[in-house]
mmCIF file of C-alpha atoms and ligand atoms in Angstrom:
data_model
loop_
_atom_site.group_PDB
_atom_site.id
_atom_site.type_symbol
_atom_site.label_atom_id
_atom_site.label_comp_id
_atom_site.label_asym_id
_atom_site.label_seq_id
_atom_site.Cartn_x
_atom_site.Cartn_y
_atom_site.Cartn_z
ATOM 1 C CA MET A 1 59.046 108.868 62.508
ATOM 2 C CA ALA A 2 56.927 110.543 59.915
ATOM 3 C CA PHE A 3 60.456 110.773 57.992
ATOM 4 C CA LEU A 4 60.809 107.208 57.625
ATOM 5 C CA ALA A 5 59.330 105.258 54.803
ATOM 6 C CA ASP A 6 55.722 103.505 55.435
ATOM 7 C CA SER A 7 57.467 99.970 54.320
ATOM 8 C CA ILE A 8 60.320 99.939 56.735
ATOM 9 C CA GLY A 9 57.159 100.680 59.314
ATOM 10 C CA ARG A 10 56.115 97.139 57.497
ATOM 11 C CA ILE A 11 59.213 95.066 58.821
ATOM 12 C CA LYS A 12 60.924 94.504 62.110
ATOM 13 C CA PRO A 13 64.643 93.390 62.584
ATOM 14 C CA SER A 14 65.469 89.866 62.584
ATOM 15 C CA PRO A 15 64.451 88.225 65.588
ATOM 16 C CA THR A 16 66.655 85.495 65.606
ATOM 17 C CA ILE A 17 69.788 88.214 65.787
ATOM 18 C CA ALA A 18 68.238 90.204 68.341
ATOM 19 C CA VAL A 19 68.380 87.060 70.262
ATOM 20 C CA THR A 20 72.293 86.332 69.303
ATOM 21 C CA ASP A 21 73.181 90.187 70.182
ATOM 22 C CA LYS A 22 71.056 89.982 73.342
ATOM 23 C CA ALA A 23 72.750 86.618 74.373
ATOM 24 C CA ARG A 24 76.974 88.572 73.393
ATOM 25 C CA ALA A 25 75.635 91.847 75.789
ATOM 26 C CA LEU A 26 74.993 89.575 78.451
ATOM 27 C CA LYS A 27 78.024 87.374 78.067
ATOM 28 C CA ALA A 28 80.174 90.539 77.488
ATOM 29 C CA ALA A 29 78.865 91.695 81.175
ATOM 30 C CA GLY A 30 80.011 88.831 82.931
ATOM 31 C CA ARG A 31 76.815 86.484 82.646
ATOM 32 C CA ASP A 32 77.461 83.068 81.701
ATOM 33 C CA VAL A 33 75.397 82.098 78.496
ATOM 34 C CA ILE A 34 74.638 79.265 76.232
ATOM 35 C CA GLY A 35 73.474 80.695 73.082
ATOM 36 C CA LEU A 36 71.527 78.724 71.334
ATOM 37 C CA GLY A 37 69.985 81.313 69.154
ATOM 38 C CA ALA A 38 72.371 81.764 66.275
ATOM 39 C CA GLY A 39 71.412 79.539 62.417
ATOM 40 C CA GLU A 40 75.185 79.052 62.077
ATOM 41 C CA PRO A 41 77.801 75.940 62.037
ATOM 42 C CA ASP A 42 80.211 76.626 65.257
ATOM 43 C CA PHE A 43 82.540 75.073 63.023
ATOM 44 C CA ASP A 44 84.919 76.759 61.160
ATOM 45 C CA THR A 45 85.150 77.292 56.932
ATOM 46 C CA PRO A 46 87.575 74.027 56.102
ATOM 47 C CA ASP A 47 91.373 75.114 55.221
ATOM 48 C CA ASN A 48 91.105 74.768 51.288
ATOM 49 C CA ILE A 49 88.239 76.857 50.715
ATOM 50 C CA LYS A 50 90.138 79.916 53.110
ATOM 51 C CA GLN A 51 93.245 78.729 50.896
ATOM 52 C CA ALA A 52 91.477 79.990 47.982
ATOM 53 C CA ALA A 53 90.489 83.215 48.911
ATOM 54 C CA ILE A 54 94.044 83.981 49.722
ATOM 55 C CA LYS A 55 95.103 82.291 46.269
ATOM 56 C CA ALA A 56 92.840 85.249 44.705
ATOM 57 C CA ILE A 57 93.320 88.086 46.832
ATOM 58 C CA MET A 58 97.467 87.740 46.340
ATOM 59 C CA ALA A 59 97.022 86.976 42.728
ATOM 60 C CA GLY A 60 95.105 90.228 42.571
ATOM 61 C CA LYS A 61 91.505 88.826 41.596
ATOM 62 C CA ALA A 62 89.781 90.277 44.770
ATOM 63 C CA SER A 63 90.860 93.807 43.716
ATOM 64 C CA LYS A 64 87.953 94.854 41.607
ATOM 65 C CA TYR A 65 84.484 94.718 40.674
ATOM 66 C CA THR A 66 83.187 91.545 39.585
ATOM 67 C CA ALA A 67 80.514 90.461 37.157
ATOM 68 C CA VAL A 68 77.816 91.716 39.056
ATOM 69 C CA ASP A 69 75.931 88.544 39.588
ATOM 70 C CA GLY A 70 78.667 86.183 39.975
ATOM 71 C CA ILE A 71 81.589 85.073 38.244
ATOM 72 C CA PRO A 72 81.826 82.779 35.513
ATOM 73 C CA GLU A 73 84.138 80.469 37.214
ATOM 74 C CA LEU A 74 81.338 80.078 39.914
ATOM 75 C CA LYS A 75 78.853 80.118 38.101
ATOM 76 C CA GLU A 76 80.172 76.832 36.310
ATOM 77 C CA ALA A 77 80.732 75.339 39.137
ATOM 78 C CA ILE A 78 77.007 76.076 40.397
ATOM 79 C CA CYS A 79 76.153 74.360 37.026
ATOM 80 C CA ARG A 80 77.814 71.438 37.791
ATOM 81 C CA LYS A 81 76.812 71.488 40.953
ATOM 82 C CA PHE A 82 72.833 71.732 40.336
ATOM 83 C CA LYS A 83 73.210 68.771 37.889
ATOM 84 C CA ARG A 84 75.773 66.286 40.123
ATOM 85 C CA GLU A 85 73.573 66.795 43.748
ATOM 86 C CA ASN A 86 69.941 67.831 42.268
ATOM 87 C CA GLY A 87 69.887 66.236 38.642
ATOM 88 C CA LEU A 88 68.831 69.992 37.333
ATOM 89 C CA ASP A 89 70.233 71.303 33.890
ATOM 90 C CA TYR A 90 70.565 75.444 34.656
ATOM 91 C CA LYS A 91 72.811 77.241 31.800
ATOM 92 C CA PRO A 92 75.486 79.800 33.330
ATOM 93 C CA SER A 93 72.814 82.725 32.066
ATOM 94 C CA GLN A 94 70.311 81.092 34.601
ATOM 95 C CA ILE A 95 72.513 80.968 37.209
ATOM 96 C CA THR A 96 72.834 84.751 40.033
ATOM 97 C CA VAL A 97 75.158 84.513 42.457
ATOM 98 C CA GLY A 98 74.528 87.532 45.819
ATOM 99 C CA ALA A 99 75.606 88.309 48.984
ATOM 100 C CA GLY A 100 73.976 85.660 51.225
ATOM 101 C CA GLY A 101 70.724 83.383 50.014
ATOM 102 C CA LYS A 102 69.530 86.249 51.957
ATOM 103 C CA GLN A 103 70.184 89.070 49.083
ATOM 104 C CA VAL A 104 69.114 86.201 46.969
ATOM 105 C CA LEU A 105 65.284 85.410 48.226
ATOM 106 C CA PHE A 106 65.553 89.454 48.020
ATOM 107 C CA ASN A 107 66.184 90.212 44.520
ATOM 108 C CA ALA A 108 63.989 87.614 43.981
ATOM 109 C CA LEU A 109 60.832 89.023 45.701
ATOM 110 C CA MET A 110 61.870 92.402 45.316
ATOM 111 C CA ALA A 111 62.136 91.671 41.344
ATOM 112 C CA THR A 112 58.588 90.121 40.970
ATOM 113 C CA LEU A 113 56.384 91.558 43.760
ATOM 114 C CA ASN A 114 53.707 94.229 42.836
ATOM 115 C CA PRO A 115 50.762 95.269 45.831
ATOM 116 C CA ASP A 116 48.032 92.594 44.907
ATOM 117 C CA ASP A 117 50.084 89.601 44.694
ATOM 118 C CA GLU A 118 50.372 87.129 47.650
ATOM 119 C CA VAL A 119 53.307 84.775 48.735
ATOM 120 C CA ILE A 120 52.291 80.928 50.580
ATOM 121 C CA ILE A 121 54.402 80.481 53.219
ATOM 122 C CA PRO A 122 54.534 77.221 55.305
ATOM 123 C CA ALA A 123 54.947 77.751 58.988
ATOM 124 C CA PRO A 124 56.725 77.920 60.899
ATOM 125 C CA TYR A 125 58.771 79.789 58.411
ATOM 126 C CA TRP A 126 61.975 81.683 58.281
ATOM 127 C CA VAL A 127 61.313 85.014 59.995
ATOM 128 C CA SER A 128 62.984 86.729 56.279
ATOM 129 C CA TYR A 129 60.433 85.879 54.046
ATOM 130 C CA PRO A 130 57.210 87.380 55.100
ATOM 131 C CA ASP A 131 59.588 90.845 56.343
ATOM 132 C CA ILE A 132 60.442 90.753 52.831
ATOM 133 C CA VAL A 133 57.250 90.177 51.181
ATOM 134 C CA LEU A 134 56.367 93.004 53.511
ATOM 135 C CA LEU A 135 58.851 95.011 52.155
ATOM 136 C CA ALA A 136 57.758 94.163 48.824
ATOM 137 C CA GLY A 137 54.559 95.589 49.103
ATOM 138 C CA ALA A 138 52.948 92.348 48.928
ATOM 139 C CA THR A 139 50.585 90.059 51.293
ATOM 140 C CA PRO A 140 52.851 87.346 53.012
ATOM 141 C CA VAL A 141 49.822 84.169 53.243
ATOM 142 C CA ALA A 142 50.849 81.577 56.083
ATOM 143 C CA VAL A 143 49.518 78.149 55.685
ATOM 144 C CA THR A 144 50.464 77.087 59.280
ATOM 145 C CA THR A 145 51.385 73.309 60.020
ATOM 146 C CA ARG A 146 51.204 70.662 62.529
ATOM 147 C CA MET A 147 53.612 69.600 65.033
ATOM 148 C CA GLU A 148 51.998 65.858 64.532
ATOM 149 C CA ASP A 149 52.294 66.266 61.242
ATOM 150 C CA GLY A 150 55.957 66.792 60.968
ATOM 151 C CA PHE A 151 55.847 70.221 60.634
ATOM 152 C CA LYS A 152 54.717 69.358 57.016
ATOM 153 C CA MET A 153 52.330 71.330 54.816
ATOM 154 C CA LYS A 154 49.614 69.123 53.420
ATOM 155 C CA PRO A 155 48.575 69.377 49.628
ATOM 156 C CA GLN A 156 44.900 69.877 50.857
ATOM 157 C CA ALA A 157 46.290 72.893 52.789
ATOM 158 C CA LEU A 158 48.630 74.019 49.613
ATOM 159 C CA GLU A 159 45.241 73.962 47.046
ATOM 160 C CA LYS A 160 43.253 75.898 49.804
ATOM 161 C CA ALA A 161 45.524 78.440 50.398
ATOM 162 C CA ILE A 162 46.280 79.388 46.580
ATOM 163 C CA THR A 163 44.370 82.089 45.072
ATOM 164 C CA LYS A 164 44.387 84.141 41.475
ATOM 165 C CA GLN A 165 47.038 86.725 43.432
ATOM 166 C CA THR A 166 49.184 83.631 44.194
ATOM 167 C CA LYS A 167 52.643 84.437 42.812
ATOM 168 C CA TRP A 168 54.955 82.478 44.620
ATOM 169 C CA LEU A 169 55.200 79.368 47.291
ATOM 170 C CA ILE A 170 58.119 79.308 49.793
ATOM 171 C CA PHE A 171 59.272 75.659 50.190
ATOM 172 C CA ASN A 172 61.921 75.276 52.415
ATOM 173 C CA SER A 173 63.125 71.957 52.835
ATOM 174 C CA PRO A 174 64.636 70.751 55.055
ATOM 175 C CA SER A 175 63.251 73.473 57.670
ATOM 176 C CA ASN A 176 64.192 76.680 59.175
ATOM 177 C CA PRO A 177 63.429 76.785 62.133
ATOM 178 C CA THR A 178 61.763 72.955 62.306
ATOM 179 C CA GLY A 179 64.145 70.931 60.670
ATOM 180 C CA ALA A 180 61.494 69.280 58.967
ATOM 181 C CA ALA A 181 61.978 67.792 55.573
ATOM 182 C CA TYR A 182 60.136 66.650 52.871
ATOM 183 C CA THR A 183 60.172 63.009 51.462
ATOM 184 C CA ARG A 184 60.436 62.611 47.341
ATOM 185 C CA ASP A 185 56.649 61.410 47.674
ATOM 186 C CA GLU A 186 55.542 64.391 49.960
ATOM 187 C CA ILE A 187 57.032 66.848 47.644
ATOM 188 C CA LYS A 188 55.146 65.260 44.544
ATOM 189 C CA ALA A 189 51.881 65.878 46.173
ATOM 190 C CA LEU A 190 53.089 69.353 46.706
ATOM 191 C CA THR A 191 53.396 69.472 42.922
ATOM 192 C CA ASP A 192 50.977 67.885 41.785
ATOM 193 C CA VAL A 193 48.663 71.020 42.798
ATOM 194 C CA LEU A 194 50.553 73.486 42.097
ATOM 195 C CA VAL A 195 50.877 71.881 38.860
ATOM 196 C CA LYS A 196 47.077 72.680 37.767
ATOM 197 C CA HIS A 197 47.980 76.468 38.635
ATOM 198 C CA PRO A 198 50.233 77.952 36.146
ATOM 199 C CA GLN A 199 50.476 81.955 38.163
ATOM 200 C CA VAL A 200 52.003 80.290 41.285
ATOM 201 C CA TRP A 201 56.112 80.320 41.146
ATOM 202 C CA VAL A 202 57.866 78.320 43.196
ATOM 203 C CA LEU A 203 60.728 79.540 45.218
ATOM 204 C CA ALA A 204 62.854 76.484 46.731
ATOM 205 C CA ASP A 205 65.009 77.215 49.695
ATOM 206 C CA ASP A 206 67.104 74.349 49.549
ATOM 207 C CA MET A 207 69.920 75.915 51.461
ATOM 208 C CA TYR A 208 70.163 72.861 54.095
ATOM 209 C CA GLU A 209 70.296 70.551 51.727
ATOM 210 C CA HIS A 210 73.292 68.972 52.623
ATOM 211 C CA LEU A 211 72.153 68.671 56.238
ATOM 212 C CA VAL A 212 70.181 65.866 56.252
ATOM 213 C CA TYR A 213 70.217 62.285 58.798
ATOM 214 C CA ASP A 214 69.183 59.211 59.151
ATOM 215 C CA ASP A 215 69.828 58.112 55.441
ATOM 216 C CA PHE A 216 67.500 60.920 54.582
ATOM 217 C CA GLU A 217 67.260 61.122 51.107
ATOM 218 C CA PHE A 218 67.054 65.091 49.992
ATOM 219 C CA PHE A 219 64.814 66.490 46.621
ATOM 220 C CA SER A 220 64.935 70.189 45.104
ATOM 221 C CA ALA A 221 61.135 70.577 43.961
ATOM 222 C CA ALA A 222 61.993 71.132 40.275
ATOM 223 C CA GLN A 223 63.563 67.881 40.359
ATOM 224 C CA VAL A 224 60.308 65.726 41.537
ATOM 225 C CA GLU A 225 58.886 68.123 39.201
ATOM 226 C CA PRO A 226 60.328 68.698 36.129
ATOM 227 C CA ARG A 227 56.921 70.481 34.938
ATOM 228 C CA LEU A 228 57.573 72.749 37.288
ATOM 229 C CA TYR A 229 61.339 73.801 35.763
ATOM 230 C CA GLU A 230 60.196 77.059 33.741
ATOM 231 C CA ARG A 231 58.477 78.323 36.980
ATOM 232 C CA THR A 232 60.755 78.139 39.813
ATOM 233 C CA LEU A 233 63.837 79.206 41.191
ATOM 234 C CA THR A 234 66.284 77.023 42.993
ATOM 235 C CA LEU A 235 67.686 78.602 45.953
ATOM 236 C CA ASN A 236 71.177 77.714 47.522
ATOM 237 C CA GLY A 237 74.451 78.404 49.293
ATOM 238 C CA VAL A 238 77.467 78.262 50.632
ATOM 239 C CA SER A 239 76.252 78.766 54.317
ATOM 240 C CA LYS A 240 75.592 76.369 56.256
ATOM 241 C CA ALA A 241 76.946 73.233 54.883
ATOM 242 C CA TYR A 242 80.530 74.543 54.087
ATOM 243 C CA CYS A 243 80.166 76.926 57.215
ATOM 244 C CA MET A 244 80.943 79.688 55.084
ATOM 245 C CA THR A 245 77.656 82.406 56.942
ATOM 246 C CA GLY A 246 80.535 85.069 57.233
ATOM 247 C CA TRP A 247 81.651 84.816 53.428
ATOM 248 C CA ARG A 248 77.541 85.781 52.207
ATOM 249 C CA ILE A 249 77.488 84.129 49.238
ATOM 250 C CA GLY A 250 74.101 82.933 48.032
ATOM 251 C CA TYR A 251 72.895 81.306 44.650
ATOM 252 C CA ALA A 252 70.200 80.020 42.645
ATOM 253 C CA GLY A 253 69.205 78.905 39.515
ATOM 254 C CA GLY A 254 66.168 79.487 36.947
ATOM 255 C CA PRO A 255 64.440 81.383 34.424
ATOM 256 C CA GLU A 256 66.790 83.459 32.540
ATOM 257 C CA PHE A 257 64.700 86.479 32.681
ATOM 258 C CA LEU A 258 63.924 86.234 36.425
ATOM 259 C CA ILE A 259 68.232 86.088 36.819
ATOM 260 C CA LYS A 260 68.261 88.536 34.630
ATOM 261 C CA ALA A 261 65.394 91.167 36.345
ATOM 262 C CA MET A 262 67.184 89.989 39.804
ATOM 263 C CA ALA A 263 70.915 91.303 38.126
ATOM 264 C CA THR A 264 69.433 94.629 37.484
ATOM 265 C CA LEU A 265 68.054 94.656 41.010
ATOM 266 C CA GLN A 266 71.370 93.446 42.247
ATOM 267 C CA SER A 267 73.198 96.703 39.873
ATOM 268 C CA GLN A 268 71.297 99.346 41.754
ATOM 269 C CA SER A 269 72.111 98.128 45.125
ATOM 270 C CA THR A 270 75.165 95.813 46.131
ATOM 271 C CA THR A 271 76.864 95.276 42.489
ATOM 272 C CA ASN A 272 78.920 91.796 42.911
ATOM 273 C CA PRO A 273 79.649 89.875 45.827
ATOM 274 C CA ASN A 274 82.748 90.041 47.319
ATOM 275 C CA ALA A 275 85.963 88.808 45.117
ATOM 276 C CA ALA A 276 87.387 87.065 47.651
ATOM 277 C CA ALA A 277 84.241 84.861 49.093
ATOM 278 C CA GLN A 278 83.310 84.004 45.458
ATOM 279 C CA TRP A 279 86.374 82.399 44.756
ATOM 280 C CA ALA A 280 86.478 80.981 47.876
ATOM 281 C CA SER A 281 83.097 79.157 46.778
ATOM 282 C CA VAL A 282 84.286 77.859 43.441
ATOM 283 C CA GLU A 283 86.634 75.913 45.975
ATOM 284 C CA ALA A 284 83.617 75.018 48.137
ATOM 285 C CA LEU A 285 81.671 73.561 45.255
ATOM 286 C CA ASN A 286 84.295 71.854 43.760
ATOM 287 C CA GLY A 287 86.680 71.040 45.959
ATOM 288 C CA PRO A 288 86.715 67.744 48.240
ATOM 289 C CA GLN A 289 82.947 67.359 49.908
ATOM 290 C CA ASP A 290 83.680 65.096 52.550
ATOM 291 C CA PHE A 291 83.919 67.031 56.112
ATOM 292 C CA ILE A 292 80.225 67.389 55.300
ATOM 293 C CA ALA A 293 79.117 63.664 56.674
ATOM 294 C CA GLU A 294 81.704 64.296 59.112
ATOM 295 C CA HIS A 295 79.714 67.030 60.240
ATOM 296 C CA ASN A 296 76.653 65.716 59.983
ATOM 297 C CA ARG A 297 77.768 62.771 61.971
ATOM 298 C CA ILE A 298 77.916 65.338 64.806
ATOM 299 C CA PHE A 299 75.223 67.451 63.899
ATOM 300 C CA LYS A 300 72.996 63.729 64.216
ATOM 301 C CA GLU A 301 74.503 63.096 67.444
ATOM 302 C CA ARG A 302 73.417 66.526 69.277
ATOM 303 C CA ARG A 303 70.133 66.593 67.400
ATOM 304 C CA ASP A 304 69.511 62.934 69.132
ATOM 305 C CA LEU A 305 70.432 64.340 72.539
ATOM 306 C CA ALA A 306 68.866 67.930 72.111
ATOM 307 C CA VAL A 307 66.174 65.611 71.851
ATOM 308 C CA SER A 308 65.723 63.075 74.006
ATOM 309 C CA MET A 309 67.182 65.370 76.805
ATOM 310 C CA LEU A 310 64.124 68.000 76.302
ATOM 311 C CA ASN A 311 61.643 65.327 76.090
ATOM 312 C CA GLN A 312 62.302 64.738 79.600
ATOM 313 C CA ALA A 313 61.802 68.401 80.507
ATOM 314 C CA ASN A 314 58.720 69.140 82.149
ATOM 315 C CA GLY A 315 55.901 70.481 79.673
ATOM 316 C CA ILE A 316 58.411 70.257 76.671
ATOM 317 C CA LYS A 317 57.702 68.372 73.741
ATOM 318 C CA CYS A 318 60.116 68.213 71.054
ATOM 319 C CA PRO A 319 59.790 66.186 67.572
ATOM 320 C CA LYS A 320 62.874 64.563 66.391
ATOM 321 C CA PRO A 321 63.505 66.102 62.348
ATOM 322 C CA GLU A 322 65.147 64.892 59.558
ATOM 323 C CA GLY A 323 67.482 67.991 58.810
ATOM 324 C CA ALA A 324 69.344 71.706 59.367
ATOM 325 C CA PHE A 325 70.023 72.172 62.710
ATOM 326 C CA TYR A 326 67.369 73.071 64.254
ATOM 327 C CA VAL A 327 65.193 71.531 67.134
ATOM 328 C CA TYR A 328 61.779 73.054 67.765
ATOM 329 C CA PRO A 329 60.054 71.784 70.956
ATOM 330 C CA SER A 330 56.581 72.761 72.138
ATOM 331 C CA CYS A 331 56.033 74.564 75.638
ATOM 332 C CA ALA A 332 52.829 74.556 75.763
ATOM 333 C CA GLY A 333 52.651 72.453 78.840
ATOM 334 C CA THR A 334 54.388 75.349 80.807
ATOM 335 C CA MET A 335 52.049 77.961 79.482
ATOM 336 C CA ARG A 336 50.117 79.787 82.845
ATOM 337 C CA LYS A 337 53.015 78.214 85.201
ATOM 338 C CA THR A 338 55.360 80.494 87.456
ATOM 339 C CA ALA A 339 58.772 81.398 86.923
ATOM 340 C CA PRO A 340 61.206 81.960 90.105
ATOM 341 C CA THR A 341 61.055 85.538 89.150
ATOM 342 C CA GLY A 342 57.568 85.412 90.110
ATOM 343 C CA LYS A 343 56.455 85.982 86.296
ATOM 344 C CA THR A 344 53.523 83.667 84.857
ATOM 345 C CA LEU A 345 54.469 82.387 81.579
ATOM 346 C CA ALA A 346 51.483 83.257 78.967
ATOM 347 C CA THR A 347 54.008 83.253 75.811
ATOM 348 C CA ASP A 348 56.726 81.671 74.665
ATOM 349 C CA GLU A 349 58.608 85.429 74.717
ATOM 350 C CA ASP A 350 57.409 84.791 78.284
ATOM 351 C CA PHE A 351 59.135 81.680 78.343
ATOM 352 C CA VAL A 352 62.683 82.148 76.367
ATOM 353 C CA THR A 353 62.812 85.651 78.386
ATOM 354 C CA GLU A 354 62.891 83.761 81.610
ATOM 355 C CA LEU A 355 64.948 80.995 80.597
ATOM 356 C CA LEU A 356 67.705 83.209 79.471
ATOM 357 C CA GLU A 357 67.075 85.526 83.407
ATOM 358 C CA SER A 358 67.152 82.268 84.854
ATOM 359 C CA GLU A 359 69.524 80.212 83.876
ATOM 360 C CA GLY A 360 71.292 82.121 81.156
ATOM 361 C CA VAL A 361 70.217 80.255 78.031
ATOM 362 C CA ALA A 362 69.696 82.003 75.261
ATOM 363 C CA VAL A 363 66.876 80.481 72.465
ATOM 364 C CA VAL A 364 64.099 81.560 70.069
ATOM 365 C CA GLN A 365 60.497 81.891 71.011
ATOM 366 C CA GLY A 366 58.449 80.281 67.925
ATOM 367 C CA THR A 367 55.873 83.407 67.474
ATOM 368 C CA ALA A 368 58.664 84.934 65.816
ATOM 369 C CA PHE A 369 58.356 81.933 63.179
ATOM 370 C CA GLY A 370 54.903 81.995 63.010
ATOM 371 C CA VAL A 371 53.732 79.305 65.200
ATOM 372 C CA GLY A 372 53.591 79.010 69.255
ATOM 373 C CA PRO A 373 54.070 78.640 72.096
ATOM 374 C CA ALA A 374 56.921 76.853 71.156
ATOM 375 C CA PHE A 375 61.121 77.757 70.822
ATOM 376 C CA ARG A 376 63.974 77.252 68.491
ATOM 377 C CA ILE A 377 67.076 76.056 69.483
ATOM 378 C CA SER A 378 69.718 76.047 66.895
ATOM 379 C CA TYR A 379 71.654 72.562 68.102
ATOM 380 C CA ALA A 380 75.078 74.231 66.216
ATOM 381 C CA THR A 381 76.783 74.824 69.587
ATOM 382 C CA ALA A 382 79.632 72.458 71.149
ATOM 383 C CA THR A 383 78.107 68.944 72.080
ATOM 384 C CA THR A 384 79.109 69.924 75.687
ATOM 385 C CA ALA A 385 77.351 73.247 75.852
ATOM 386 C CA LEU A 386 74.460 72.033 74.359
ATOM 387 C CA GLU A 387 74.536 68.970 76.982
ATOM 388 C CA GLU A 388 74.737 71.894 79.546
ATOM 389 C CA ALA A 389 72.301 73.903 77.845
ATOM 390 C CA CYS A 390 69.545 71.056 77.954
ATOM 391 C CA ARG A 391 69.889 70.377 81.705
ATOM 392 C CA ARG A 392 69.516 73.874 82.321
ATOM 393 C CA ILE A 393 66.677 73.356 80.489
ATOM 394 C CA GLN A 394 65.512 70.547 82.450
ATOM 395 C CA ARG A 395 66.118 72.737 85.142
ATOM 396 C CA PHE A 396 63.990 75.929 84.620
ATOM 397 C CA CYS A 397 61.253 73.652 83.355
ATOM 398 C CA GLY A 398 61.301 71.563 86.602
ATOM 399 C CA ASN A 399 61.141 74.672 88.692
ATOM 400 C CA LEU A 400 57.996 76.208 87.534
ATOM 401 C CA SER A 401 54.964 75.935 89.516
HETATM 402 C C1 LIG B 1 65.927 78.932 55.319
HETATM 403 C C2 LIG B 1 67.150 80.059 55.149
HETATM 404 N N1 LIG B 1 67.586 80.579 53.794
HETATM 405 C C3 LIG B 1 68.128 81.395 53.641
HETATM 406 C C4 LIG B 1 68.999 81.843 54.429
HETATM 407 C C5 LIG B 1 69.988 82.076 54.389
HETATM 408 O O1 LIG B 1 71.614 82.017 54.382
HETATM 409 P P1 LIG B 1 72.196 83.214 53.912
HETATM 410 O O2 LIG B 1 71.939 84.446 54.165
HETATM 411 O O3 LIG B 1 73.125 83.459 55.137
HETATM 412 O O4 LIG B 1 73.161 82.295 52.611
HETATM 413 C C6 LIG B 1 69.138 81.303 55.893
HETATM 414 C C7 LIG B 1 69.789 81.940 56.856
HETATM 415 O O5 LIG B 1 69.510 81.876 57.924
HETATM 416 C C8 LIG B 1 67.933 79.856 56.212
HETATM 417 O O6 LIG B 1 67.862 79.702 57.488
#
């Protein structure tokens, strides 16, 4: 439609949300569907966090606008978190809070990108990165990683992608959609490259920081290379580890001038993030953290179950990632085979469509994340449902001819 802005034509609806909606609609129509598309924990928000919100509401602390980019109590809790968990020193004036990590990312990119700018995004990537860059009128530069390398970007590949126009590297570890997490040494190898290119900033998306398994030790980019501190935005949030996706609170720490610009942008869009959710987030960050380890024990079991069962499916190859709650199997071995409906599988989109059609299992096609033929499974779902879904995938692959 000519009436719509050019910018809207550059982006598409989030494919992960599209799959979740499709699975929900099929379920509502009475189909037996297992949804493995959603990027959110199946666990409920811990009670102490919910109570903190209720208390704030009843005390009248949630009735009014708050400071645009976060209440002081939350900014202080975030500063303490960065120090305690990442060894990073930020002052409250260097902290911004938005309606989810996504808004914080959006603010950062919108506040910094001009039309000639490039943003390096290792692929497979979280679907929102390239689209927000496109919306801002800049150019996403995908650096494709390989399954053989654990879906991790090599320093040489980063070096090659950097140009004079490069403004940001978006660095997401553990990764959505692959679950790949970089070790300290792997991060250092990349930051050694970045140190030589002062025009490049790092957007460290640490959203899945707490979700790592097998004693994997998480590091944040500015922690590994303090020389990058002045040009790093460290992004995080309560959505994933604290089971608070619905509350919509994300945050970041970074240089004051950038934080200020992001607040200006937010002041002209959504104003402050939800007040009760901010108080809940204070409790999330300051309160007991032990439930995270308990959840991780369950996530790890599910990861191992999914990897083992998927590797037993004909034509599927599934690496075992270090973190997040996703696995990213290749379905290259099923291409050109024929599904029970008679359809020949030419793309991973065909694979996920036929899988949903034949077996009622909803997953997201890899091409949506920039690398296929593959698909993403979120194992943040009940273990019994996950096991049944993997059994159905095995059956689906076994029935291909
Ligand atoms: C890599 C990554 N970053 C950031 C976010 C944003 O999280 P939220 O906006 O729900 O806080 C997500 C959510 O899926 C994600 O996967």
